[in-house]
Coordinates of C-alpha atoms and ligand atoms in Angstrom, one line a residue:
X27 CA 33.8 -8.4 -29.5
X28 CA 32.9 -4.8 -29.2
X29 CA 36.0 -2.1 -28.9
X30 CA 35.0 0.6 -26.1
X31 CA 36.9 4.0 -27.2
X32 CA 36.3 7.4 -25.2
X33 CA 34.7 9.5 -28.2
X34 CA 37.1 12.6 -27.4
X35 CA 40.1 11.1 -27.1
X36 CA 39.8 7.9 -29.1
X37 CA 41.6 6.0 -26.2
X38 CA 40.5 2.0 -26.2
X39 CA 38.5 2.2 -22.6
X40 CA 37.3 -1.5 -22.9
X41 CA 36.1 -4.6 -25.4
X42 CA 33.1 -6.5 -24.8
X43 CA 31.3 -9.2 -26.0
X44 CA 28.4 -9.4 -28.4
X45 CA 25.7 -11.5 -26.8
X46 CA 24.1 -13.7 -29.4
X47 CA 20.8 -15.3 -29.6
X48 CA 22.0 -18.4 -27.5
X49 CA 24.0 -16.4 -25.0
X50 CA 20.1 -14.1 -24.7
X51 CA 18.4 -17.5 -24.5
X52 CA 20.8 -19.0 -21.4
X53 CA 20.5 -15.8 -19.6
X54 CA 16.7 -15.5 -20.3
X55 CA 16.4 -18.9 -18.1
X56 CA 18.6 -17.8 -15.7
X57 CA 16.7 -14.9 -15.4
X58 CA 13.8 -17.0 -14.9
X59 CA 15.0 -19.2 -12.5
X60 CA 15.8 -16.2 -10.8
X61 CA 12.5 -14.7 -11.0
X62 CA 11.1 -17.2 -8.9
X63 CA 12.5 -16.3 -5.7
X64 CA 12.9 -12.8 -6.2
X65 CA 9.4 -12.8 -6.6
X66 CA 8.1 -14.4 -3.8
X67 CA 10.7 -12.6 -1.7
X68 CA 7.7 -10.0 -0.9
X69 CA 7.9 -6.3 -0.9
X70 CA 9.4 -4.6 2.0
X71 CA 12.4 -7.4 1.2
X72 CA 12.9 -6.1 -2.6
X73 CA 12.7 -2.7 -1.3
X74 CA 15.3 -3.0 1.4
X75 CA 17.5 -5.0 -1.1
X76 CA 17.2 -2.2 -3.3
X77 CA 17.4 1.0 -1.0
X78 CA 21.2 -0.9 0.1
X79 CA 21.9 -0.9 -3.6
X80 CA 21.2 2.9 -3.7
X81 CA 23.2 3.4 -0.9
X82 CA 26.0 1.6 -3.0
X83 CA 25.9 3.5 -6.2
X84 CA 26.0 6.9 -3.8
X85 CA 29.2 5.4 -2.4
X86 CA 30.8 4.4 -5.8
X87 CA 29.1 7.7 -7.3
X88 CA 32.9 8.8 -7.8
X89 CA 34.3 6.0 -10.1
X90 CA 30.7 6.5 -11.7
X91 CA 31.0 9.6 -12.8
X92 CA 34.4 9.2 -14.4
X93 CA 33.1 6.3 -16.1
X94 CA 30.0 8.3 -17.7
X95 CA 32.7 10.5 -18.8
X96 CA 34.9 8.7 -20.5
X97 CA 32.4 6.4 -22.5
X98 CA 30.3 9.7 -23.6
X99 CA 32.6 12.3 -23.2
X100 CA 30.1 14.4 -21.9
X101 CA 31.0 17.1 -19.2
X102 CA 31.7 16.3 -15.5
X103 CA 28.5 18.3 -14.5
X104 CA 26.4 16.7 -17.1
X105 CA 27.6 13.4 -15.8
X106 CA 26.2 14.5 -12.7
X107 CA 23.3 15.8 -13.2
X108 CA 22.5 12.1 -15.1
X109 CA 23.3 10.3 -12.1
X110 CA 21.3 13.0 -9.8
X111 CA 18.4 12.0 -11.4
X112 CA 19.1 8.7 -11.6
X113 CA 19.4 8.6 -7.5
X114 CA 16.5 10.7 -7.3
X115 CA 14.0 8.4 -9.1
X116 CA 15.4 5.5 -7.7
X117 CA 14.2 7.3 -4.1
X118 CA 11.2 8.0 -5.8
X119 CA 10.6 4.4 -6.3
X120 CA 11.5 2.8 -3.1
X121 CA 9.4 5.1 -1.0
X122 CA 6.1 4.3 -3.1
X123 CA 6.3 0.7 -3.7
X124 CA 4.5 -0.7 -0.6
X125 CA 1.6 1.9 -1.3
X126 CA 2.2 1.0 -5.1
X127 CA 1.8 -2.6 -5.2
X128 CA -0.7 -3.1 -2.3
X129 CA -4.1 -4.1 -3.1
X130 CA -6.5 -1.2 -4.3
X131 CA -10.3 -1.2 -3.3
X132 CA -12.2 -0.1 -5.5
X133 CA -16.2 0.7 -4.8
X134 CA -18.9 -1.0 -7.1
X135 CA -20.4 2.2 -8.0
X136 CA -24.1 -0.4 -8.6
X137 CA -23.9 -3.6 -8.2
X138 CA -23.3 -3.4 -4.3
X139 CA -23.2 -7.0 -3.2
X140 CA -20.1 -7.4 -4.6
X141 CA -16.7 -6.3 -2.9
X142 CA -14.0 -5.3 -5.4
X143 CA -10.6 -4.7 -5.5
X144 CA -7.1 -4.9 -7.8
X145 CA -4.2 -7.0 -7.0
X146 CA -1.2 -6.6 -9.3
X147 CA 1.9 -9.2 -9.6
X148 CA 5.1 -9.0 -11.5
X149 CA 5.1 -10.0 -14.7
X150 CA 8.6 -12.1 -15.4
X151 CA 11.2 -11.3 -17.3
X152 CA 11.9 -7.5 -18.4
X153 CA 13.8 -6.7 -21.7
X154 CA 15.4 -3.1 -21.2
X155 CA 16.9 -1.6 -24.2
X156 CA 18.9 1.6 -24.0
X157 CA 20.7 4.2 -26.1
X158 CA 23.9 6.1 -25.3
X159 CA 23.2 9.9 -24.4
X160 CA 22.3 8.6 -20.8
X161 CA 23.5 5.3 -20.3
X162 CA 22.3 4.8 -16.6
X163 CA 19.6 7.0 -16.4
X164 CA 17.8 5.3 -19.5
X165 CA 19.2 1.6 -18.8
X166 CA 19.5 0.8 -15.1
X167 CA 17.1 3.6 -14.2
X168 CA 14.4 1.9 -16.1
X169 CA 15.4 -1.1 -14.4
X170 CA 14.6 -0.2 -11.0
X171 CA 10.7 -0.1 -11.0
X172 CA 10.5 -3.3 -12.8
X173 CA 12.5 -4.9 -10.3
X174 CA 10.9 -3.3 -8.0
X175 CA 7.7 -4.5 -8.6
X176 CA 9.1 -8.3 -8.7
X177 CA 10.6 -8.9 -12.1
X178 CA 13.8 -10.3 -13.6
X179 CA 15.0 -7.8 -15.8
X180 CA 18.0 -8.2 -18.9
X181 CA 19.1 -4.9 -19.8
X182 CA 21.0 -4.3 -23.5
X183 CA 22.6 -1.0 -23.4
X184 CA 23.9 0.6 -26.5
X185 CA 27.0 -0.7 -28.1
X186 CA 28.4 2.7 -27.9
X187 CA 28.4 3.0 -23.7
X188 CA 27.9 -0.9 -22.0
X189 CA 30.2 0.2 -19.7
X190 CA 28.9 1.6 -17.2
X191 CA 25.9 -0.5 -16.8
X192 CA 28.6 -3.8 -16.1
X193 CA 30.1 -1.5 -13.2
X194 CA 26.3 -0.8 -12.4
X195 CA 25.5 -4.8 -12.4
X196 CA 28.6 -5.4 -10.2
X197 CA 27.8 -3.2 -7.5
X198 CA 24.3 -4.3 -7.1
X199 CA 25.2 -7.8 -7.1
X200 CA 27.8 -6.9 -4.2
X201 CA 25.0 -4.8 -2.7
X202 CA 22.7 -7.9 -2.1
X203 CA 20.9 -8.1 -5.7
X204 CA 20.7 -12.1 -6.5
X205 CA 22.9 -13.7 -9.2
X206 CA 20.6 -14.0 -12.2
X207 CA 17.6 -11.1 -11.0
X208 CA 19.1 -8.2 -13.3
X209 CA 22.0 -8.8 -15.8
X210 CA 23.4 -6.5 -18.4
X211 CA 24.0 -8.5 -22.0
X212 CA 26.6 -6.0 -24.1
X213 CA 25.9 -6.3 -28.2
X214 CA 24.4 -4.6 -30.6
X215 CA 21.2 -4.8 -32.7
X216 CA 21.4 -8.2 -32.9
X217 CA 21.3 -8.8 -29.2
X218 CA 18.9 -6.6 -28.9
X219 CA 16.4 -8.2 -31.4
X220 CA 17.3 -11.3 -30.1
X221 CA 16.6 -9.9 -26.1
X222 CA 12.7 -9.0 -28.0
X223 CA 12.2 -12.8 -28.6
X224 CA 12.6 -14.6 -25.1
X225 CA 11.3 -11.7 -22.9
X226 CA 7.8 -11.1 -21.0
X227 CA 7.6 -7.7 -21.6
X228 CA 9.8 -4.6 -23.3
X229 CA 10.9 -1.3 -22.7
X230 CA 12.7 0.3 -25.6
X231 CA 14.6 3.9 -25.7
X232 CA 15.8 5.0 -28.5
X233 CA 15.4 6.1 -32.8
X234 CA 11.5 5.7 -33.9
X235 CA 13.3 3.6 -36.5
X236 CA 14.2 1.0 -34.2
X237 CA 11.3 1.5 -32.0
X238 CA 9.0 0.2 -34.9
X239 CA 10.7 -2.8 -35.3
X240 CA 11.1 -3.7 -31.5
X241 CA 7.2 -2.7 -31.7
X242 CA 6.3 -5.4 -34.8
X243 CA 8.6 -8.1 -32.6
X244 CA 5.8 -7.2 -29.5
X245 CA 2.8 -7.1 -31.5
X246 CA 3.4 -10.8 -33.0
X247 CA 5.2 -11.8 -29.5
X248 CA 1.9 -10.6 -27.9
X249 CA 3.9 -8.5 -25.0
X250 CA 3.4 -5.4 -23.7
X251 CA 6.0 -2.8 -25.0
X252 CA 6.7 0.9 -24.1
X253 CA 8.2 2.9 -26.6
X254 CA 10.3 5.7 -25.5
X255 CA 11.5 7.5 -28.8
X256 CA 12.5 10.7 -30.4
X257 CA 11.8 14.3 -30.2
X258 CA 11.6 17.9 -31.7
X259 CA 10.7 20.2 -28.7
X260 CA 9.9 23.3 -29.3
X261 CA 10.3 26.7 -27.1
X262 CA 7.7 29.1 -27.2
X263 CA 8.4 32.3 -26.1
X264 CA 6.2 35.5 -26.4
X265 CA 6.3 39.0 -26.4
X266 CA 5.6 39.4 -22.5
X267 CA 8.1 36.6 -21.2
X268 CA 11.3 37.1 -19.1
X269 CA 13.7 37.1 -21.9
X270 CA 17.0 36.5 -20.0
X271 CA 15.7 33.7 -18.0
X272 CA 14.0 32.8 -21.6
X273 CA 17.4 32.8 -22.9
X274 CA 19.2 30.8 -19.9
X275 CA 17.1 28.2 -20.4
X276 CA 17.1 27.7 -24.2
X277 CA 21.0 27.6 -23.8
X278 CA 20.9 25.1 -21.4
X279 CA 18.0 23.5 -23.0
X280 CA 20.3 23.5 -26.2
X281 CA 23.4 22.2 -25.3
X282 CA 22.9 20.7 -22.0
X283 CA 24.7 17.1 -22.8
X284 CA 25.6 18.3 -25.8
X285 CA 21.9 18.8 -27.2
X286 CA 22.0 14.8 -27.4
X287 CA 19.0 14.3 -25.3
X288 CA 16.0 13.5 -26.7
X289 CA 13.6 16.4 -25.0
X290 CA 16.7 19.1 -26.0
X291 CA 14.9 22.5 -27.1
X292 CA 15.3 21.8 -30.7
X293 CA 13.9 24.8 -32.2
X294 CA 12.4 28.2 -31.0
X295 CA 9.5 30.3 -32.1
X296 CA 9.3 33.5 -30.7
X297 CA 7.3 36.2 -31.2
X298 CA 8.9 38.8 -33.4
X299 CA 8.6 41.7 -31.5
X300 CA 10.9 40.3 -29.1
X301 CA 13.4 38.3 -31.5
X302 CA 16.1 40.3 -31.7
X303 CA 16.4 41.3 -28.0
X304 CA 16.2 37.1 -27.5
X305 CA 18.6 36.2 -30.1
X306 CA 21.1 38.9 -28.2
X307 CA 21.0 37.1 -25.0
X308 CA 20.8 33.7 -26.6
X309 CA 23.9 34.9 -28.4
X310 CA 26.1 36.3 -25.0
X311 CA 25.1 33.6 -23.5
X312 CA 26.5 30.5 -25.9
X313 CA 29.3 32.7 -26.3
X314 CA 30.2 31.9 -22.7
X315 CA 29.9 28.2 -22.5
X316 CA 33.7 26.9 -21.9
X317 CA 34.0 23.8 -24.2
X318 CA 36.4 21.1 -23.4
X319 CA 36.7 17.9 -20.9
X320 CA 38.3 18.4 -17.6
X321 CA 38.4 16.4 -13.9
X322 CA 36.2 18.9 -12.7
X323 CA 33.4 21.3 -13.2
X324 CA 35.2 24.2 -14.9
X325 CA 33.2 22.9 -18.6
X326 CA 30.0 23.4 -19.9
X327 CA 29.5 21.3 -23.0
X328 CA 31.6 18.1 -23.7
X329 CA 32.2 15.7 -27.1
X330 CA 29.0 14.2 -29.3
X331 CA 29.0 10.9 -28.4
X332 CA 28.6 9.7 -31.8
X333 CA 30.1 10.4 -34.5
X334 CA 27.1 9.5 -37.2
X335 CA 25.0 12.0 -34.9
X336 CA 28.2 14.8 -35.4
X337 CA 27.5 14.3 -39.3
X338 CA 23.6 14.3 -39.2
X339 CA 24.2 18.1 -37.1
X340 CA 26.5 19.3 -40.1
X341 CA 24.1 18.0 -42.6
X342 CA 21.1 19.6 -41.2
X343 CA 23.4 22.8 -40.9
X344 CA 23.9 22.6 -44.4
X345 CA 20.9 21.9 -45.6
X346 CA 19.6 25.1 -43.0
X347 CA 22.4 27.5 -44.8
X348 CA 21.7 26.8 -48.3
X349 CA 18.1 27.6 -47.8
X350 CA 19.1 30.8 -46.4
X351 CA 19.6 30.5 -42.9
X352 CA 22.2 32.5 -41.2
X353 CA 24.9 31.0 -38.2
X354 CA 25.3 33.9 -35.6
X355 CA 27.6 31.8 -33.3
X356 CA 29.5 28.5 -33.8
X357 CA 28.7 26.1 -37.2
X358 CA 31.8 24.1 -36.8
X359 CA 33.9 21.3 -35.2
X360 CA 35.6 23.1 -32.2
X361 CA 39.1 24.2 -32.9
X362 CA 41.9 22.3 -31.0
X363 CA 39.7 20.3 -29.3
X364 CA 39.4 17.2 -32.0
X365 CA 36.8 15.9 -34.3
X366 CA 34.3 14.7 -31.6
X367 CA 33.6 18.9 -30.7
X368 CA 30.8 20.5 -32.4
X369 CA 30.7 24.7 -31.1
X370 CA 27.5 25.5 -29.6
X371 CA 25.7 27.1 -32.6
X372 CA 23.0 29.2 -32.9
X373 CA 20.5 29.6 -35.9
X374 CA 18.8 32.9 -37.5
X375 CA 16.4 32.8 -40.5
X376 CA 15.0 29.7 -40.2
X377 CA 11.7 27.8 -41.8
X378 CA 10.1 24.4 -41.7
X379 CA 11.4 23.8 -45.5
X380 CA 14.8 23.2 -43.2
X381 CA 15.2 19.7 -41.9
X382 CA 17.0 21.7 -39.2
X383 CA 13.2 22.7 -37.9
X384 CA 12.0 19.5 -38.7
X385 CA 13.9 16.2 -38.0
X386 CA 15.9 15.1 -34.5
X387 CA 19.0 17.0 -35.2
X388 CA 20.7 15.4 -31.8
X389 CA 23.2 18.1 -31.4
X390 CA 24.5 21.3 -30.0
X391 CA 22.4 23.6 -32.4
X392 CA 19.5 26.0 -31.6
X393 CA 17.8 27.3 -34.5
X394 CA 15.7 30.8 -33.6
X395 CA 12.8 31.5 -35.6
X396 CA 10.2 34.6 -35.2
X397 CA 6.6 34.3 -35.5
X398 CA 3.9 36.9 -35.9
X399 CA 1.4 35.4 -32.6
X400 CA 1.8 32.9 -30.1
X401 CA -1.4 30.7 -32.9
X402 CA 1.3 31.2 -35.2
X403 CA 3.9 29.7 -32.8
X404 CA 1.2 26.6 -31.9
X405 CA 0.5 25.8 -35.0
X406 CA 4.6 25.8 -36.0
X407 CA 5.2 23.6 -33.0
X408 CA 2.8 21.0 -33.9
X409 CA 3.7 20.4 -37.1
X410 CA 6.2 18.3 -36.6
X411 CA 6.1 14.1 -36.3
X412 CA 7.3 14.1 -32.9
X413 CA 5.7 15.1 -29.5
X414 CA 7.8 14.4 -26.6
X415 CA 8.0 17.8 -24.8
X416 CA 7.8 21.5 -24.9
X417 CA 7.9 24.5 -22.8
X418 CA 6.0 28.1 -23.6
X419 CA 7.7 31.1 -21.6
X420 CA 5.0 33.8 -20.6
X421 CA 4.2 36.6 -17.7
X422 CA 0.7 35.7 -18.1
X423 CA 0.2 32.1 -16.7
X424 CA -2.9 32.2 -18.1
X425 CA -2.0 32.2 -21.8
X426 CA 0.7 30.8 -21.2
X427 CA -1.3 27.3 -19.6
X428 CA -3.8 28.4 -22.3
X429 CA -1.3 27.7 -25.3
X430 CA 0.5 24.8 -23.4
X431 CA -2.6 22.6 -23.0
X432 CA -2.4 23.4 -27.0
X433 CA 1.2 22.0 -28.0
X434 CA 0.6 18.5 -28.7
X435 CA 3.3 16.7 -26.9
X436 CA 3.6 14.2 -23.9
X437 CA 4.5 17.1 -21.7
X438 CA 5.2 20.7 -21.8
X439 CA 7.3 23.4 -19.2
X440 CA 6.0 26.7 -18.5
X441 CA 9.0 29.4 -18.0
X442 CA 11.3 26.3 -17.7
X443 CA 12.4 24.1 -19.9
X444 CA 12.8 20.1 -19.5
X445 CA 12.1 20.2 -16.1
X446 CA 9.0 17.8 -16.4
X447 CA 11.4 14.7 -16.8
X448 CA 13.3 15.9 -13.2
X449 CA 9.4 15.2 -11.3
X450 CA 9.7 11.6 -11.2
X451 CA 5.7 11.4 -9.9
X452 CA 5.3 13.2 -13.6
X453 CA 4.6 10.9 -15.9
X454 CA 7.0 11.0 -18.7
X455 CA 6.7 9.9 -22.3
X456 CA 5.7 11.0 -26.3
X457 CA 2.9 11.5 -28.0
X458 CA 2.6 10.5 -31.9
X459 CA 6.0 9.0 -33.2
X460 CA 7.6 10.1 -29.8
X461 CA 6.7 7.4 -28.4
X462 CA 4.2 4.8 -26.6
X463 CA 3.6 4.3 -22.8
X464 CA 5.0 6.0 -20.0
X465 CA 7.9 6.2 -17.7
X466 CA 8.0 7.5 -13.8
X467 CA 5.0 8.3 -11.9
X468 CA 2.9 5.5 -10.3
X469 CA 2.3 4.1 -13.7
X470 CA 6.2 4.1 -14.3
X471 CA 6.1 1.1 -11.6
X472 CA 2.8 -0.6 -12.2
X473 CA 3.1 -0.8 -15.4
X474 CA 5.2 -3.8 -14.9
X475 CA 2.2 -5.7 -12.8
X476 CA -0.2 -7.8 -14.1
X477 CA -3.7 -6.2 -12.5
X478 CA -5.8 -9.1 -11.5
X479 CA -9.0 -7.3 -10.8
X480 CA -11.0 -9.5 -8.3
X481 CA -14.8 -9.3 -7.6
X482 CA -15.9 -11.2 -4.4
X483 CA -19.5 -11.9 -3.7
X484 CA -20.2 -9.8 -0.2
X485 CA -21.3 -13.5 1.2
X486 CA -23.7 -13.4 3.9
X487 CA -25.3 -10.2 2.9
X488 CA -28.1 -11.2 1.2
X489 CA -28.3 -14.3 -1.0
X490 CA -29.6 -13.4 -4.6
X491 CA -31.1 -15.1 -7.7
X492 CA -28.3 -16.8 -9.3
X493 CA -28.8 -16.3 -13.4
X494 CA -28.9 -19.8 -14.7
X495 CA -31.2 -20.7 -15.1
X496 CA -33.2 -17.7 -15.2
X497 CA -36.6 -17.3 -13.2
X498 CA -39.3 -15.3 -14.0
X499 CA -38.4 -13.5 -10.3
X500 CA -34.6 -12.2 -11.5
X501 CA -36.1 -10.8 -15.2
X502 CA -38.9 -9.1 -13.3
X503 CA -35.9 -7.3 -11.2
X504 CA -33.8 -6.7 -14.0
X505 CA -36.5 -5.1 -16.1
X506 CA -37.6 -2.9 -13.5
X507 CA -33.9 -1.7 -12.9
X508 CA -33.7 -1.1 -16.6
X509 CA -36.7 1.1 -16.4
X510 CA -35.7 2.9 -13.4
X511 CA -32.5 3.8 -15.2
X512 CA -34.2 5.0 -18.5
X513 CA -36.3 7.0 -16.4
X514 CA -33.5 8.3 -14.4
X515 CA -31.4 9.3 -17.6
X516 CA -34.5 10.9 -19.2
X517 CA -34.4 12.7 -15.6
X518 CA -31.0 13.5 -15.9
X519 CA -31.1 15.4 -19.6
X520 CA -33.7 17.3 -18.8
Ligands
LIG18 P1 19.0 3.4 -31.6 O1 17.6 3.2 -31.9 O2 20.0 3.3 -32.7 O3 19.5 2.3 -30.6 C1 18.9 2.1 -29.3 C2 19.2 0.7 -28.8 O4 18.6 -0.3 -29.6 C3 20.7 0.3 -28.8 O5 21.0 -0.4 -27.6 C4 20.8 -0.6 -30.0 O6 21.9 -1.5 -29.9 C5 19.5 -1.3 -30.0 N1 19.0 -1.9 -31.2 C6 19.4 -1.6 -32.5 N2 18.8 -2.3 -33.4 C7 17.9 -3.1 -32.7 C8 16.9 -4.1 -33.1 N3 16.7 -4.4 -34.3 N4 16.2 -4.7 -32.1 C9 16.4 -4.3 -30.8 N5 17.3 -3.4 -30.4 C10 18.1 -2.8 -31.3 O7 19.1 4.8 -30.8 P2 20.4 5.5 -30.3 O8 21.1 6.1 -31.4 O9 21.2 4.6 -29.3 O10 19.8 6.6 -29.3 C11 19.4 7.9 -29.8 C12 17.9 8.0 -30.0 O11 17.3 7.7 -28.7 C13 17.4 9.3 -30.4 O12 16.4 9.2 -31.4 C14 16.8 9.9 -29.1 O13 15.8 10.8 -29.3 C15 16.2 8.6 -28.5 N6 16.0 8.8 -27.0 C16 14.8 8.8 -26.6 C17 14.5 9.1 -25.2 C18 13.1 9.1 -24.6 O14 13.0 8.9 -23.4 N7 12.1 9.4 -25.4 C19 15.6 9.2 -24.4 C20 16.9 9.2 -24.9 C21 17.1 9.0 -26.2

């Protein structure tokens, strides 16, 4: 059994079970027995069941909320900016399935006897795994397009926050989801490695550690596998940007959910000109945030979830000071409010010998460093292992699209920050070891198809040579083709 406690008050909320390899196996069959019907239910059915179980997590959106909170001890308003989004993709979803999953012509661009088109059909059972900085947004929410689209999905949220993803899987099964269709297993790594054995396909948040195993188990499993890992973003902001809306954002950017989101500004360049005047606002601006956990919204930042996490932020902090970095505000647990605060804390004098500039540092910390030209600032982004997002902060949309489409990342903000992830028809997803595969947009649904392309003679039309065996008459036509097309390309260069 796993103990639930509330990280910032240590109080027991919960125990559940681990799931082991035979418990995965039984529910894997369910799941496929399961499948069957929920399959061949059709579209507009799925999408009804499902728009009544969005209706049903608005009405319990209350009791939500407060569960978020105490399993993450993350603020109210974080809480519900996680669900917002959650709701809003889910919308997102419904809408576009009919147009999503219908056939797709597709128009021989030569060979015009034929009629063409793409059929897709769900591919079985789904294995979801999720971390703990957004428990429903990153477990259930991934859930949605795959059942959508027809699957059975097992979800295996972290050991940390299960939680909320049972009270997720009991009000969609009141709200009309079948028994067996989508069912949360609680455990830990074990379940999840054993979840990567008995399913059709994977989706995996979490540590690029963990993300290369569940990636070997795919690759000898032969199953597709999206990969939804870590991330460094930077902020790049130069001399002609808008410095307190600049600021605004890296602050919220910073320690929205307590900087324990993987596309958190993790580090700022900024041109040096304009540093000082940045680092002020930056600096008035963290010194505002109200720190605590109340009923309501009258916080800013809550707990760290994770205590490991809390001690990978001191480390890098350590690391930054004794290379000579300098802490202008915060550096340390929050006083009075227990173990699980770390202050908002914002970082001068930094460099890329720091591991604070270079690995996930998961936590309330925004380290400020000035560069000499927005090059300088590229080239400082991209070195890094990770490319999840990024956001550059420029008057001039030009440059400012100019050095975006230079950041190598999955996605990038101009003069915003994060945003990206909150246009669900916006792909989402990492480049290099941030990740593999995509989440939302149409790809975020169809990804859990199987296209069957299908190519069906235009019969009637015109009856042609058939190849086998082959007459002098179809080479003749062939050869003259080929010859028409070399002179056509020879045509073409010139
Ligand atoms: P983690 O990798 O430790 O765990 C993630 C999940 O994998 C948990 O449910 C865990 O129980 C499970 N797991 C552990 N070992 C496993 C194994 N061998 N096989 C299968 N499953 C296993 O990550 P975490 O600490 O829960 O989450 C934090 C990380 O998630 C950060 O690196 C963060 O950047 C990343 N993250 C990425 C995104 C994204 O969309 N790119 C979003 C949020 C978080």
């Amino acid at each position: 059994m796993i103990e639930v406690r509330a990280p910032h008050t240590g109080e027991r909320l919960g125990e559940v079970p681990v799931r082991d390899a035979e418990a995965v196996g039984d529910a894997a069959r369910a799941a496929r027995t399961a499948f069957a019907a929920w399959s061949e239910r059709g579209v507009p059915a799925r999408v009804r069941v499902m728009g009544d179980v969005l209706g049903a997590l608005i009405r319990h959106r209350e009791s939500l909320l407060d569960q978020l909170v105490a399993e993450t001890g993350k603020v109210r308003g974080d809480a519900l900016i996680e669900l917002t989004m959650l709701f809003d993709a889910m919308r997102y979803f419904i809408d576009r399935t009919e147009a999503l999953l219908a056939d797709e012509e597709v128009v021989p661009h030569l060979v015009k006897t034929k009629r063409a088109w793409i059929s897709r059909r769900p591919r079985g059972v789904v294995g979801i795994i999720s971390p703990w900085n957004f428990p429903l947004e990153l477990g259930f929410g991934e859930a949605v397009p795959a059942l959508l689209a027809g699957n059975a999905v097992l979800l295996k949220p972290s050991e940390l926050t299960p939680l909320s993803s049972l009270e997720v899987e009991r009000i969609a099964r009141e709200a009309g989801l079948p028994a067996g269709v989508f069912q949360v297993l609680t455990g830990d790594g074990s379940t999840g490695a054993a979840l990567c054995e008995v399913v059709d396909q994977l989706t995996f948040t979490g540590s690029v550690a963990v993300g290369r195993q569940v990636a070997q188990v795919a690759a000898r499993r032969l199953i597709p596998c999206t990969l939804e890992l870590g991330g460094k973003d930077p902020m790049i902001v130069l001399r002609d940007a808008d410095l307190e809306r600049a600021a605004a954002a890296a602050v919220w950017g910073a320690f929205f959910n307590s900087g324990q989101m993987c596309m958190s500004v993790e580090r700022v360049y900024v041109e040096a000109v304009v540093h000082d005047a940045f680092v002020e606002r930056v600096v008035a601006r963290t010194r505002a945030l109200r720190q605590g956990i109340d009923g309501a919204y009258e916080r800013d930042v809550g707990a760290m979830t994770r205590q490991a996490q809390l001690e990978v932020v001191e480390a890098h902090l350590r690391d930054a000071v004794e290379r000579g970095a300098r802490v202008v505000v915060g550096g340390q647990r929050a006083p009075g409010l227990g173990e699980s605060f770390y202050e908002p804390t914002v970082v001068v004098d930094v460099d890329h010998s720091m591991a604070l500039m270079r690995e996930e540092t998961f936590g309330p910390v925004l380290p400020v460093m000035a560069v000499s030209s927005a090059q300088e600032a590229v080239a400082l982004a991209n070195d890094s292992t990770y490319g999840l997002n990024a956001s550059v902060w420029s008057r001039d949309r030009a440059l400012a699209r100019r050095v975006a489409r230079a950041v190598h990342s999955g996605s990038v903000c101009i003069n915003d920050v994060v945003i990206s992830y909150g246009l669900p028809e916006l792909p989402f997803g990492g480049d290099k070891d941030s990740g593999i595969g995509r989440r939302h947009g149409p790809g975020g649904l169809r990804k859990y198809t199987v296209e069957q392309s299908v190519a069906e003679d235009r019969l009637g039309l015109r009856s042609e040579p058939h190849w086998y065996p082959y007459s002098k008459r179809t080479m003749r036509l062939v050869a003259r083709a080929t010859a028409l097309f070399g002179g056509l390309e020879r045509l073409l260069r010139r």
